[in-house]
Structure formats: structure tokens, C-alpha cells
Backbone atoms as SQL, in Angstrom:
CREATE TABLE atoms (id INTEGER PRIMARY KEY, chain TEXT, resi INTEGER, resn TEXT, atom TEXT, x REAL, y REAL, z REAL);
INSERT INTO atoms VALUES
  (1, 'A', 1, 'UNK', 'N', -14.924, 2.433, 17.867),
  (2, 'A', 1, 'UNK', 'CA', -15.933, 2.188, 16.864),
  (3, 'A', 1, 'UNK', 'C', -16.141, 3.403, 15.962),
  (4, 'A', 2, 'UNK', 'N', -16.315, 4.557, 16.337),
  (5, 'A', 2, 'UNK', 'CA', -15.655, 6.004, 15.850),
  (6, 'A', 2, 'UNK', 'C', -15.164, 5.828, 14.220),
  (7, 'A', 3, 'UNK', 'N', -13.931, 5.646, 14.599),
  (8, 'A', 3, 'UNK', 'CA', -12.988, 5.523, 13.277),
  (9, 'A', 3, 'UNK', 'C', -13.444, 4.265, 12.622),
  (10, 'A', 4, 'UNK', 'N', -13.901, 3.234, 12.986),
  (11, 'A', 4, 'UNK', 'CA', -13.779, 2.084, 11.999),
  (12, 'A', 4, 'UNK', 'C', -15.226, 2.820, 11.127),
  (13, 'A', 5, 'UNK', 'N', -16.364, 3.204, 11.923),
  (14, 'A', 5, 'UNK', 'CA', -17.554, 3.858, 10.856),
  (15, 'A', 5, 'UNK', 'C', -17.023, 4.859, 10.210),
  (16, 'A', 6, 'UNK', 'N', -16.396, 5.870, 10.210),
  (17, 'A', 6, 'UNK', 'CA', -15.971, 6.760, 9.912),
  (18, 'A', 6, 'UNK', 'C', -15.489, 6.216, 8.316),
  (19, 'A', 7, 'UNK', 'N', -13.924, 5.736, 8.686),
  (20, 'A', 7, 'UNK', 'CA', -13.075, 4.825, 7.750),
  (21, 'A', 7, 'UNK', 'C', -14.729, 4.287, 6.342),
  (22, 'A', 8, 'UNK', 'N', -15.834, 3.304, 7.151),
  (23, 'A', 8, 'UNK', 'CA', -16.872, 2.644, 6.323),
  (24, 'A', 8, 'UNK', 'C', -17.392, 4.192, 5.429),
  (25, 'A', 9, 'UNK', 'N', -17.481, 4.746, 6.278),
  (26, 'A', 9, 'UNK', 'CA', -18.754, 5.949, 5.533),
  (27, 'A', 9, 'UNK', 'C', -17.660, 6.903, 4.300),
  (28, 'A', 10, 'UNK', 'N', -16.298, 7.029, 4.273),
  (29, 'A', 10, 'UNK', 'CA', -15.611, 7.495, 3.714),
  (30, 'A', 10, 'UNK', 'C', -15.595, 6.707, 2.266),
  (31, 'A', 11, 'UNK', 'N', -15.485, 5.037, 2.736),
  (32, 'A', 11, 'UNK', 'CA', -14.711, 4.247, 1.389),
  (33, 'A', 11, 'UNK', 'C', -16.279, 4.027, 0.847),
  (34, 'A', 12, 'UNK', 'N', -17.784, 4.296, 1.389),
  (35, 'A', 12, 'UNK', 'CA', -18.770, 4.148, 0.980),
  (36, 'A', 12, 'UNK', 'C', -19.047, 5.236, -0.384),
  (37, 'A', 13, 'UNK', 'N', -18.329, 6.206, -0.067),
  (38, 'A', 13, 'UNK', 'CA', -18.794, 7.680, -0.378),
  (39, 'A', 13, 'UNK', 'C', -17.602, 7.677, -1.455),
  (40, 'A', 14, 'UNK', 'N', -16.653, 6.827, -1.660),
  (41, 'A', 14, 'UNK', 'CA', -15.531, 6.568, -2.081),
  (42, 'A', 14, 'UNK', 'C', -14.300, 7.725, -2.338),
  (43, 'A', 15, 'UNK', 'N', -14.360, 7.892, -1.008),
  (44, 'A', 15, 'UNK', 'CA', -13.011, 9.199, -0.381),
  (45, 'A', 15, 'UNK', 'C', -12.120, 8.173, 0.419),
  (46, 'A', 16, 'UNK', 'N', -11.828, 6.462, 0.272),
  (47, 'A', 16, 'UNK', 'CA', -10.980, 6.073, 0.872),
  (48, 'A', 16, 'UNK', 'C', -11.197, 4.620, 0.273),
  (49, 'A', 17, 'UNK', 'N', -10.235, 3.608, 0.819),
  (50, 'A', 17, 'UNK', 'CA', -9.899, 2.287, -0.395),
  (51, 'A', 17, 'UNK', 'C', -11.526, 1.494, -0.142),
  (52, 'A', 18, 'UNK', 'N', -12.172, 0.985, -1.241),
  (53, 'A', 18, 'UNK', 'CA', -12.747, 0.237, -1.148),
  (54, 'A', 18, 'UNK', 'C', -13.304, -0.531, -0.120),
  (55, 'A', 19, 'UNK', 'N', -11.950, -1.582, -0.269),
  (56, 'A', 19, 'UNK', 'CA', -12.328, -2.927, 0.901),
  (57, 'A', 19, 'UNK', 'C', -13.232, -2.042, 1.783),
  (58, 'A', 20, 'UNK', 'N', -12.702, -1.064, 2.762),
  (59, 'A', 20, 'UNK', 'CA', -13.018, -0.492, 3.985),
  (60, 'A', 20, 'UNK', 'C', -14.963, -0.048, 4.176),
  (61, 'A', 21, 'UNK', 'N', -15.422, -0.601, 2.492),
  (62, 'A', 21, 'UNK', 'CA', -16.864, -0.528, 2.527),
  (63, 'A', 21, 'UNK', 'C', -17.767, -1.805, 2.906),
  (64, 'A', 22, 'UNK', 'N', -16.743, -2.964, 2.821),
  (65, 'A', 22, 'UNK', 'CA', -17.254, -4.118, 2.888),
  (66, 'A', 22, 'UNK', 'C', -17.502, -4.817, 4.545),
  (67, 'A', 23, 'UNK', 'N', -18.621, -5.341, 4.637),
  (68, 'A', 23, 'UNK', 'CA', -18.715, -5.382, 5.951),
  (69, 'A', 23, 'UNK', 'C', -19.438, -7.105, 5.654),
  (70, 'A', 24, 'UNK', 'N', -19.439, -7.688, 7.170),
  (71, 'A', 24, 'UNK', 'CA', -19.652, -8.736, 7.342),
  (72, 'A', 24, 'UNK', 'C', -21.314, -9.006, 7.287),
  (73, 'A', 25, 'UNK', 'N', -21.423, -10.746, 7.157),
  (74, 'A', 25, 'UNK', 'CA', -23.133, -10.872, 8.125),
  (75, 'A', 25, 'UNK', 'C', -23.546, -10.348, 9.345),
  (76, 'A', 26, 'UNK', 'N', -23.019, -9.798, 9.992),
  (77, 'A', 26, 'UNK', 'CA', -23.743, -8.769, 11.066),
  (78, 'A', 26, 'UNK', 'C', -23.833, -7.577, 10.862),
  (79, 'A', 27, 'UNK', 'N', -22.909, -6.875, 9.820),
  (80, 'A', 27, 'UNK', 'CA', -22.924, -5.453, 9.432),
  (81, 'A', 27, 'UNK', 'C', -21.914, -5.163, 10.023),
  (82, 'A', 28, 'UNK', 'N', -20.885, -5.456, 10.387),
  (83, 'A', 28, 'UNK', 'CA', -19.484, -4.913, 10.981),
  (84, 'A', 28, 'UNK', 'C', -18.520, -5.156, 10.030),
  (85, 'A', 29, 'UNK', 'N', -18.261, -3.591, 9.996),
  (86, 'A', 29, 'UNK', 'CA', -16.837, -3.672, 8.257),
  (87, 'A', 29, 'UNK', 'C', -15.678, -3.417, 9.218),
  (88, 'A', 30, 'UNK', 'N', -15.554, -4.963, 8.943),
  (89, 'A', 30, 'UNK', 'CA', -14.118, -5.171, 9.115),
  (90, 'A', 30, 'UNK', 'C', -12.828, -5.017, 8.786),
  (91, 'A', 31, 'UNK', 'N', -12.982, -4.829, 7.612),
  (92, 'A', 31, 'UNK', 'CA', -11.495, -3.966, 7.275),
  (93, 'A', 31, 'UNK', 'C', -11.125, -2.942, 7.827),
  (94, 'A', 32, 'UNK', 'N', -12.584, -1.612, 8.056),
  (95, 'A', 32, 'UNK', 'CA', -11.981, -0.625, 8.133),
  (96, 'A', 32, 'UNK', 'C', -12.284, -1.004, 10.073),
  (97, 'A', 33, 'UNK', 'N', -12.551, -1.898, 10.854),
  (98, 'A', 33, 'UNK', 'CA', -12.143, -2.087, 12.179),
  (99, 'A', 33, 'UNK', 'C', -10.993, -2.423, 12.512),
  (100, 'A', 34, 'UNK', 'N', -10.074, -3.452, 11.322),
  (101, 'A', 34, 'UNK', 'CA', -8.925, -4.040, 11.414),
  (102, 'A', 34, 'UNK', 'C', -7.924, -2.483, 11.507),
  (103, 'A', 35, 'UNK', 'N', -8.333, -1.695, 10.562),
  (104, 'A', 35, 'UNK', 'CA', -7.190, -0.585, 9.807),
  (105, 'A', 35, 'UNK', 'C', -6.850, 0.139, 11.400),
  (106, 'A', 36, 'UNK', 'N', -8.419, 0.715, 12.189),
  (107, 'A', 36, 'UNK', 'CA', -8.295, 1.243, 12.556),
  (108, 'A', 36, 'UNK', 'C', -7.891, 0.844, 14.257),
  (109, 'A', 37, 'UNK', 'N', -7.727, -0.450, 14.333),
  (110, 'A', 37, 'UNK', 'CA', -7.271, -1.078, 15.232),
  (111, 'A', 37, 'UNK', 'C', -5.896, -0.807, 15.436),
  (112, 'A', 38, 'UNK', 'N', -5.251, -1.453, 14.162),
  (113, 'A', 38, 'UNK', 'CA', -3.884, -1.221, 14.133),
  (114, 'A', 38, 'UNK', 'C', -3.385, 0.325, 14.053),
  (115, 'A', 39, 'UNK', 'N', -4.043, 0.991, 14.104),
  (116, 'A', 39, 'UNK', 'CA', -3.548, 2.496, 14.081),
  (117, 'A', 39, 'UNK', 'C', -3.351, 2.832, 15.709),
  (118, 'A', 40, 'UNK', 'N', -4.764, 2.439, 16.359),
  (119, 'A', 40, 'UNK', 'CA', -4.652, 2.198, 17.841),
  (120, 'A', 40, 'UNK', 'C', -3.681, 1.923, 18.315),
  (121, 'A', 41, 'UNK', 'N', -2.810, 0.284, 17.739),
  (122, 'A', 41, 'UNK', 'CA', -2.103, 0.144, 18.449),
  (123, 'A', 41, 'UNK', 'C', -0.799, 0.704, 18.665),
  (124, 'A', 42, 'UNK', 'N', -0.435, 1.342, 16.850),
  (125, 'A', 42, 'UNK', 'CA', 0.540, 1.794, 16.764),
  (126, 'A', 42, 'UNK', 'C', 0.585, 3.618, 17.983),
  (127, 'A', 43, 'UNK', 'N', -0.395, 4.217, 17.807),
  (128, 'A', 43, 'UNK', 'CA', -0.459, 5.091, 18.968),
  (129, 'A', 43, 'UNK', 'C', -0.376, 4.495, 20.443),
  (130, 'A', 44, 'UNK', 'N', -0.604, 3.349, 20.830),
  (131, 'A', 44, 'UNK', 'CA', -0.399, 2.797, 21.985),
  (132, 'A', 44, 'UNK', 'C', 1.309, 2.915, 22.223),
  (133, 'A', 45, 'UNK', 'N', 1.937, 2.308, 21.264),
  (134, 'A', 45, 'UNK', 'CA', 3.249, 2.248, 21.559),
  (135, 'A', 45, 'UNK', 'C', 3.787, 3.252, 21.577),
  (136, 'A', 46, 'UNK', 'N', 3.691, 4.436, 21.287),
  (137, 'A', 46, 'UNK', 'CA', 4.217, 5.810, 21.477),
  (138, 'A', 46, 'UNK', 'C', 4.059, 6.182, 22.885),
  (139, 'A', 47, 'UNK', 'N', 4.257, 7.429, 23.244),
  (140, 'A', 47, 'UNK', 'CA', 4.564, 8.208, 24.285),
  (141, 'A', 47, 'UNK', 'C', 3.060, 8.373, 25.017),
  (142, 'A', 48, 'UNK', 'N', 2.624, 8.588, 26.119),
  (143, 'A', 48, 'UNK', 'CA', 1.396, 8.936, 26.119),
  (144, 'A', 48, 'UNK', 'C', 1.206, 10.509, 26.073),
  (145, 'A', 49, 'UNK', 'N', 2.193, 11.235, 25.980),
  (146, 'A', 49, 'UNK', 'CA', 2.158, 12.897, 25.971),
  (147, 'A', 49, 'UNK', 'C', 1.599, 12.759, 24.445),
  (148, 'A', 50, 'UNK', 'N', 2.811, 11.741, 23.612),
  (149, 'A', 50, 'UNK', 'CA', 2.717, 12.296, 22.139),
  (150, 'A', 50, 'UNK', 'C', 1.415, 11.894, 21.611),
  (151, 'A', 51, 'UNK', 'N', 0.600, 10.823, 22.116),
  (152, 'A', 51, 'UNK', 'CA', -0.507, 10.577, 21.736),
  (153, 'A', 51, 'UNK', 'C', -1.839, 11.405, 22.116),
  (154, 'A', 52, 'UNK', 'N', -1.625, 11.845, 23.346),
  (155, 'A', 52, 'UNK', 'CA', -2.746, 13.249, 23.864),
  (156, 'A', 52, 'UNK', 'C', -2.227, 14.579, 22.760),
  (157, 'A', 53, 'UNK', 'N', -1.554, 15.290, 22.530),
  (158, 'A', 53, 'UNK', 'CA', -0.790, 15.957, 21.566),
  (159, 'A', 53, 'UNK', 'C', -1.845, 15.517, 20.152),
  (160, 'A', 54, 'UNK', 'N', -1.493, 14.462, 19.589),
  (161, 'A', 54, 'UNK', 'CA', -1.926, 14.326, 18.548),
  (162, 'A', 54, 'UNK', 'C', -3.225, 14.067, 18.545),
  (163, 'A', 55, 'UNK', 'N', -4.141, 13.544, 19.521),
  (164, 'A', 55, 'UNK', 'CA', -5.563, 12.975, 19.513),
  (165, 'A', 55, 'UNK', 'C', -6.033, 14.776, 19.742),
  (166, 'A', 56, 'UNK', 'N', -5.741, 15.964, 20.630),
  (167, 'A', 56, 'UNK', 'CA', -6.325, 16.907, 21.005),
  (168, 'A', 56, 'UNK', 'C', -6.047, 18.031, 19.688),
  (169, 'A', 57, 'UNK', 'N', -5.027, 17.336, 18.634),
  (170, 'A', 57, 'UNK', 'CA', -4.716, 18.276, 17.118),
  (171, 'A', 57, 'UNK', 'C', -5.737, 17.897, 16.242),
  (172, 'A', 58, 'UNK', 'N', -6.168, 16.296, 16.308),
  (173, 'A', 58, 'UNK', 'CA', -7.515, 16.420, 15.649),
  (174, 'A', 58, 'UNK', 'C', -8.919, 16.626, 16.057),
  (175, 'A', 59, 'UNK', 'N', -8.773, 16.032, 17.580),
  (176, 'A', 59, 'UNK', 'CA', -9.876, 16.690, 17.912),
  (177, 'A', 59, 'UNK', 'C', -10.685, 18.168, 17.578),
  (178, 'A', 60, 'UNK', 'N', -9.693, 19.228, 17.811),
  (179, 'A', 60, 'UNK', 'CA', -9.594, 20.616, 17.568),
  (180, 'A', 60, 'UNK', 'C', -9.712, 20.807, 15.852),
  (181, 'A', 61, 'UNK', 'N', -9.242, 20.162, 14.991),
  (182, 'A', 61, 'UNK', 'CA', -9.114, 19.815, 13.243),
  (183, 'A', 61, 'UNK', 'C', -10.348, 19.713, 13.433),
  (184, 'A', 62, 'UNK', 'N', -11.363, 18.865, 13.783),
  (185, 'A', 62, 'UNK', 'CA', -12.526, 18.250, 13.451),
  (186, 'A', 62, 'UNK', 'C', -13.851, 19.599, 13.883),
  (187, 'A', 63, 'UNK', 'N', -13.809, 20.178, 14.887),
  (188, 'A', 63, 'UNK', 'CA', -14.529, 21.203, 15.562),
  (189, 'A', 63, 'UNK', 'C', -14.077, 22.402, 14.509),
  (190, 'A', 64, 'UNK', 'N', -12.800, 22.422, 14.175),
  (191, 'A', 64, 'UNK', 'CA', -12.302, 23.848, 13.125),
  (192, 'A', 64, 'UNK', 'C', -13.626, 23.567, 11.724),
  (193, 'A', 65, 'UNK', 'N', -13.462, 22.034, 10.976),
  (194, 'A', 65, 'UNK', 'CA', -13.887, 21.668, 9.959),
  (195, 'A', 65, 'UNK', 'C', -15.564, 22.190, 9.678),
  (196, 'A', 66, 'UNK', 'N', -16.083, 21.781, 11.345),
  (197, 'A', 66, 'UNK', 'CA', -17.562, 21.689, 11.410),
  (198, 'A', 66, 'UNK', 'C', -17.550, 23.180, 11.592),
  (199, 'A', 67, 'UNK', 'N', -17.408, 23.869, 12.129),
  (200, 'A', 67, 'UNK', 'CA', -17.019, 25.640, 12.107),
  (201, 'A', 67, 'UNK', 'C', -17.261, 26.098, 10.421),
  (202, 'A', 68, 'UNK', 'N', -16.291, 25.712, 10.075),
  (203, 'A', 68, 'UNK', 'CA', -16.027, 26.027, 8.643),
  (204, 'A', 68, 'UNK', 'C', -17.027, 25.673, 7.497),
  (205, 'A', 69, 'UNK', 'N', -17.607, 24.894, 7.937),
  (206, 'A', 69, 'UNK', 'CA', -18.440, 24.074, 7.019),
  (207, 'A', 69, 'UNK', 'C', -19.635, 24.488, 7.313),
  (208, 'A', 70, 'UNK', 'N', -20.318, 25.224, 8.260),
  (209, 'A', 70, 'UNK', 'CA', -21.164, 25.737, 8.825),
  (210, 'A', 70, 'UNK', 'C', -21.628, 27.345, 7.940),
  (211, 'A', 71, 'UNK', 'N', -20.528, 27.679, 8.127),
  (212, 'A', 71, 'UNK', 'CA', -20.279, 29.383, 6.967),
  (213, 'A', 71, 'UNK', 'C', -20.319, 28.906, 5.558),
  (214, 'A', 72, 'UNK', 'N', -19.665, 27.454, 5.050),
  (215, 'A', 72, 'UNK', 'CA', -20.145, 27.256, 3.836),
  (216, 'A', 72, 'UNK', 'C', -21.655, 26.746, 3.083),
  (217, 'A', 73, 'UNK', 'N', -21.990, 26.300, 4.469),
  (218, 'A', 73, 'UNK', 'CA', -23.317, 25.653, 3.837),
  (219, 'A', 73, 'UNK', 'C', -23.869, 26.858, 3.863),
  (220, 'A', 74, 'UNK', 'N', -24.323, 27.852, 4.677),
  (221, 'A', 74, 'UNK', 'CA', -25.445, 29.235, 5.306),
  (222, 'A', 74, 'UNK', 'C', -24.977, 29.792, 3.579),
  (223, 'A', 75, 'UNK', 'N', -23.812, 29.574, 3.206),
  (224, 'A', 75, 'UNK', 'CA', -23.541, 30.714, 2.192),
  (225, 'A', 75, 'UNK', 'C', -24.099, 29.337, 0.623),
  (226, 'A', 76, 'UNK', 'N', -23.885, 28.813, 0.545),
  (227, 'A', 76, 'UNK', 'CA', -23.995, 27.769, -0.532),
  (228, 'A', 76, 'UNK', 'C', -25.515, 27.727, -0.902),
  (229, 'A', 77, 'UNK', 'N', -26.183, 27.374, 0.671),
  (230, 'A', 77, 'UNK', 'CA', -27.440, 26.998, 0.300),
  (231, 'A', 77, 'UNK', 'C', -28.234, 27.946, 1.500),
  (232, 'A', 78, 'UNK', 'N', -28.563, 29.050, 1.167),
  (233, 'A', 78, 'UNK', 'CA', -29.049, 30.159, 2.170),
  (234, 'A', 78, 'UNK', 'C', -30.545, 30.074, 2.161),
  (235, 'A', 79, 'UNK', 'N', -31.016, 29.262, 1.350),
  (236, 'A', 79, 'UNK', 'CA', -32.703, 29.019, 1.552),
  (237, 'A', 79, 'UNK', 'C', -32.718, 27.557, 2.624),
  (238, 'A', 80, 'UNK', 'N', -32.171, 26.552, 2.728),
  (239, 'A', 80, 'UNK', 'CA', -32.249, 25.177, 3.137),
  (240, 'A', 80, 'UNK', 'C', -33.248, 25.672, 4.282),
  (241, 'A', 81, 'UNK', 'N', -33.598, 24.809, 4.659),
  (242, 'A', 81, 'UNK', 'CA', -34.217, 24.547, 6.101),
  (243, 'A', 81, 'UNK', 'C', -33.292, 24.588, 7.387),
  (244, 'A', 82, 'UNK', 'N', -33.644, 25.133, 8.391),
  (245, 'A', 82, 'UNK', 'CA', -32.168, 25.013, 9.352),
  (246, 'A', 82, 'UNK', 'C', -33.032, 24.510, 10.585),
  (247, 'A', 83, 'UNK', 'N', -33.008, 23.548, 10.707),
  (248, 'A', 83, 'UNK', 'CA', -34.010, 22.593, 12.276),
  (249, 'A', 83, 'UNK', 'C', -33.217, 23.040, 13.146),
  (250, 'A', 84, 'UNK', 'N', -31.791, 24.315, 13.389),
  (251, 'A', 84, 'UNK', 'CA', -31.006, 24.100, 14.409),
  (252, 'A', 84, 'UNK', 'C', -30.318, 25.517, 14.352),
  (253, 'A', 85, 'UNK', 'N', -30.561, 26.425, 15.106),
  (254, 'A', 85, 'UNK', 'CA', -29.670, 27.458, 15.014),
  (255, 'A', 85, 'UNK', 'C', -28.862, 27.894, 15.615),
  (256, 'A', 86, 'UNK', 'N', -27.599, 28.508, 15.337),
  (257, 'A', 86, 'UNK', 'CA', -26.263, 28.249, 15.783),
  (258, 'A', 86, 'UNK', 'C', -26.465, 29.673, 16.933),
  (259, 'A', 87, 'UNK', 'N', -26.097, 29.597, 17.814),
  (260, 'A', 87, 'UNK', 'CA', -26.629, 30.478, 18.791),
  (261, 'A', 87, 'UNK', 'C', -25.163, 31.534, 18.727),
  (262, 'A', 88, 'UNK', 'N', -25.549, 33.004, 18.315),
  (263, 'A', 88, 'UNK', 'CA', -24.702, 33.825, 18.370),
  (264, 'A', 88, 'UNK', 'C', -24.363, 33.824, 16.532),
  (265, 'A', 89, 'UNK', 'N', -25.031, 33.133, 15.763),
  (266, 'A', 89, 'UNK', 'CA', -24.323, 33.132, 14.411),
  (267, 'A', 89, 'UNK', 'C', -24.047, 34.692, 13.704),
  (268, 'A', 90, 'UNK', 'N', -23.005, 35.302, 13.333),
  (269, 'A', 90, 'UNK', 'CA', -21.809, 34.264, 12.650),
  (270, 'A', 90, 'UNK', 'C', -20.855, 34.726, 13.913),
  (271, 'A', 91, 'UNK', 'N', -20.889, 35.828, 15.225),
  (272, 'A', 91, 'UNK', 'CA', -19.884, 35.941, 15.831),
  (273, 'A', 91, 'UNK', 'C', -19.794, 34.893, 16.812),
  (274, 'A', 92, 'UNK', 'N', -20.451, 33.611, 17.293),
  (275, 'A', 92, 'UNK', 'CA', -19.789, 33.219, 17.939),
  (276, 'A', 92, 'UNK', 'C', -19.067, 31.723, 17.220),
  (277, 'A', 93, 'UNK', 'N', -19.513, 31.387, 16.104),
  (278, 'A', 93, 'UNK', 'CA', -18.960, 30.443, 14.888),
  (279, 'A', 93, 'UNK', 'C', -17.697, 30.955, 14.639),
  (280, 'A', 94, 'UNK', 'N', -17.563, 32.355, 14.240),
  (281, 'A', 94, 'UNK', 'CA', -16.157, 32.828, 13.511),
  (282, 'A', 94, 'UNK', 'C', -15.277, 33.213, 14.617),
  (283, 'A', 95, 'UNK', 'N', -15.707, 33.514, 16.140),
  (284, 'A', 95, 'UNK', 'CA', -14.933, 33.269, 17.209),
  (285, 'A', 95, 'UNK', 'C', -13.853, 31.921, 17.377),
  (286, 'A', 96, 'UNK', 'N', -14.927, 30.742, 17.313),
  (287, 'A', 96, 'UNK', 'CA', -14.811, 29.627, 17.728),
  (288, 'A', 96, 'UNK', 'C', -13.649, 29.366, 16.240),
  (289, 'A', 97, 'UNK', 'N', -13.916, 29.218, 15.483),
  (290, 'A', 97, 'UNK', 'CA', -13.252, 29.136, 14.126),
  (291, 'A', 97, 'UNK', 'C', -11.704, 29.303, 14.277),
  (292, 'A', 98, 'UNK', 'N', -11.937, 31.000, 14.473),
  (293, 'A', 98, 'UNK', 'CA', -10.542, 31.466, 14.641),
  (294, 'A', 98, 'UNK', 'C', -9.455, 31.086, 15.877),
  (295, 'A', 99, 'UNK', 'N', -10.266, 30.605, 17.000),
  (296, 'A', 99, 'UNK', 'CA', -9.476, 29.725, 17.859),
  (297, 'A', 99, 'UNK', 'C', -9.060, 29.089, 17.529),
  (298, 'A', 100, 'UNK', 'N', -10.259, 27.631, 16.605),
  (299, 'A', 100, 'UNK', 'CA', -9.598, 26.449, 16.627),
  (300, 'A', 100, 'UNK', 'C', -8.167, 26.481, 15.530),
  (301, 'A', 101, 'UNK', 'N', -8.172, 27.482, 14.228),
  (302, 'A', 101, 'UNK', 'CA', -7.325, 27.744, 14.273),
  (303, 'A', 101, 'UNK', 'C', -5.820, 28.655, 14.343),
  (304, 'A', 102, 'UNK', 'N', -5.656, 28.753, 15.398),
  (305, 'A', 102, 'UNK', 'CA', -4.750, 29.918, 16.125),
  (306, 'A', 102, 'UNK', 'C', -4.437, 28.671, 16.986),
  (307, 'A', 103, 'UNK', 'N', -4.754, 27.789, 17.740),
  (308, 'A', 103, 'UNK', 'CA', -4.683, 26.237, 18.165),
  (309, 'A', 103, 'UNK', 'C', -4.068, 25.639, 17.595),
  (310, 'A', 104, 'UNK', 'N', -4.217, 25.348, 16.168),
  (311, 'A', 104, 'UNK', 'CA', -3.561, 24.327, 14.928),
  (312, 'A', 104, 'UNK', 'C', -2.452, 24.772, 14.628),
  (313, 'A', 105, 'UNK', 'N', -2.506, 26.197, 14.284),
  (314, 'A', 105, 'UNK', 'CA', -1.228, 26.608, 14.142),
  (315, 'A', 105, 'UNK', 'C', -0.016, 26.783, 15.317),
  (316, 'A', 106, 'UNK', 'N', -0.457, 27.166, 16.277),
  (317, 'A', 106, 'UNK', 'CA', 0.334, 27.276, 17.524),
  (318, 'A', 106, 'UNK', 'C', 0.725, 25.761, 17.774),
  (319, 'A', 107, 'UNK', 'N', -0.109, 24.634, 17.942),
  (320, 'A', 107, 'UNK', 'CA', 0.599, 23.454, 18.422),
  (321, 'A', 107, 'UNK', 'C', 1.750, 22.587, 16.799),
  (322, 'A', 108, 'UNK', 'N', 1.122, 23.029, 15.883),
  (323, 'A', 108, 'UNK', 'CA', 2.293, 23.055, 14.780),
  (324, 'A', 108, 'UNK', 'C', 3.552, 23.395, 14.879),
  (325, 'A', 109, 'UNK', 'N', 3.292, 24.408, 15.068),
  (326, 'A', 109, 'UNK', 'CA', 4.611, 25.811, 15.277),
  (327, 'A', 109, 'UNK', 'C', 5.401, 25.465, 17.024),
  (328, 'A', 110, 'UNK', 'N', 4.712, 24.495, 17.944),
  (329, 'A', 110, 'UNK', 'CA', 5.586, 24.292, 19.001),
  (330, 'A', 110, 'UNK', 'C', 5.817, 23.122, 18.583),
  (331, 'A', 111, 'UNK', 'N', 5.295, 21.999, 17.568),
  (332, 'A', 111, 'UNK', 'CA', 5.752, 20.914, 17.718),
  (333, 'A', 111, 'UNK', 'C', 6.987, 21.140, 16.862),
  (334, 'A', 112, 'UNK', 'N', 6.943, 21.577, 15.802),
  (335, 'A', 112, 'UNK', 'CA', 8.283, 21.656, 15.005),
  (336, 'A', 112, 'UNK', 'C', 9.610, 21.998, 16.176),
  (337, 'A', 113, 'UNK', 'N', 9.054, 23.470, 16.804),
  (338, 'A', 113, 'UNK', 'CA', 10.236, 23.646, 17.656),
  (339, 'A', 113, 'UNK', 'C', 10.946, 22.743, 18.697),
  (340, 'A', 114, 'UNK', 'N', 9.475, 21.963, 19.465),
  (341, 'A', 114, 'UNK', 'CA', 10.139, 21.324, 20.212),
  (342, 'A', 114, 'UNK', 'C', 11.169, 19.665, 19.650),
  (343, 'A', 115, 'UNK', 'N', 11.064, 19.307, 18.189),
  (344, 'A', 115, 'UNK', 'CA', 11.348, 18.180, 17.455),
  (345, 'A', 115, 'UNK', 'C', 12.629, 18.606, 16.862),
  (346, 'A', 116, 'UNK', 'N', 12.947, 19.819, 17.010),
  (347, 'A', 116, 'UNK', 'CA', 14.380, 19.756, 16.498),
  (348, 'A', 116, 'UNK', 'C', 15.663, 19.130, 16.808);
């Protein structure tokens, strides 16, 4: 359910096709459940290594993003209100950051090698 809201809130915001905003009489957008179904399945039929591999590259993408986006907002909008403070800010954000990517790049850099 993840990705199919995801997919909705993207084509809402219109960073992805249309249809994927349109949702039914119950409120379930079905297109972007269909899209993201079939993506499912197509990862089903793969390897289950290659699919842990790729689900733990975005997982790690997504935690890098919110990292990143964290140093841009503090710097963008340095008056806002903050209901939430990042414990250790900025060394344990730009810690975490630089893992996630030293991560991205390292499983890049072994996947190429190991795909040759």
C-alpha cells in the first residue's frame, strides 16, 4: 500500500503520470495500485538475493534523501518552527548521511563488478 500512495501523492503533486491521481468510490487509486502491483510482481520473478539487494538500495536512497533534506530545510528556512529535534544535529545527521552514502556507492560499485 506504500508505493501505490506514494505513486497517488507524486501524480497529485504532478511529479508522475496523471491517471495515478485518480482514485475510485472508496478512495483507492487504482492505477497507481495496479502500477505498483505489477512492479511487485515483476520483482517476484527475479532472484530473491537480487530483490533484497535492490529493496535494501532504496531503502538506504530513501533514509540518505530524508538526511539530506533535513540540512536543506534547517538552511532554507532557519526560522520555521521545529516540533522535533534531531538529536545530535548536524553531527549525528551528517554521520548518518555520509554512511548512507558510502552504502550507495559501495553496493553500486560491487554490483557493477559482480554483473560483469
Amino acid at each position: 500500500m506504500f508505493a501505490a500512495r506514494t505513486l497517488f501523492a507524486m501524480s497529485s503533486d504532478r511529479l508522475f503520470f496523471k491517471q495515478a491521481s485518480q482514485v475510485n468510490k472508496g478512495g483507492t487509486p487504482v492505477t497507481a495500485l495496479l502500477l505498483s502491483t505489477i512492479v511487485g510482481i515483476i520483482f517476484i520473478l527475479g532472484s530473491f538475493e537480487r530483490v533484497i539487494a535492490m529493496l535494501s538500495f532504496f531503502f538506504v536512497a530513501n533514509y540518505a534523501l530524508s538526511y539530506a533534506s533535513l540540512f536543506r530545510l534547517r538552511k532554507r528556512e532557519p526560522d520555521a518552527p521545529r516540533p522535533y529535534r534531531a538529536w545530535g544535529y548536524p553531527w549525528t545527521s551528517a554521520i548518518a548521511l555520509a554512511a548512507s552514502a558510502i552504502f550507495l556507492v559501495a553496493s553500486l560499485a560491487t554490483d557493477r563488478i559482480m554483473h560483469r
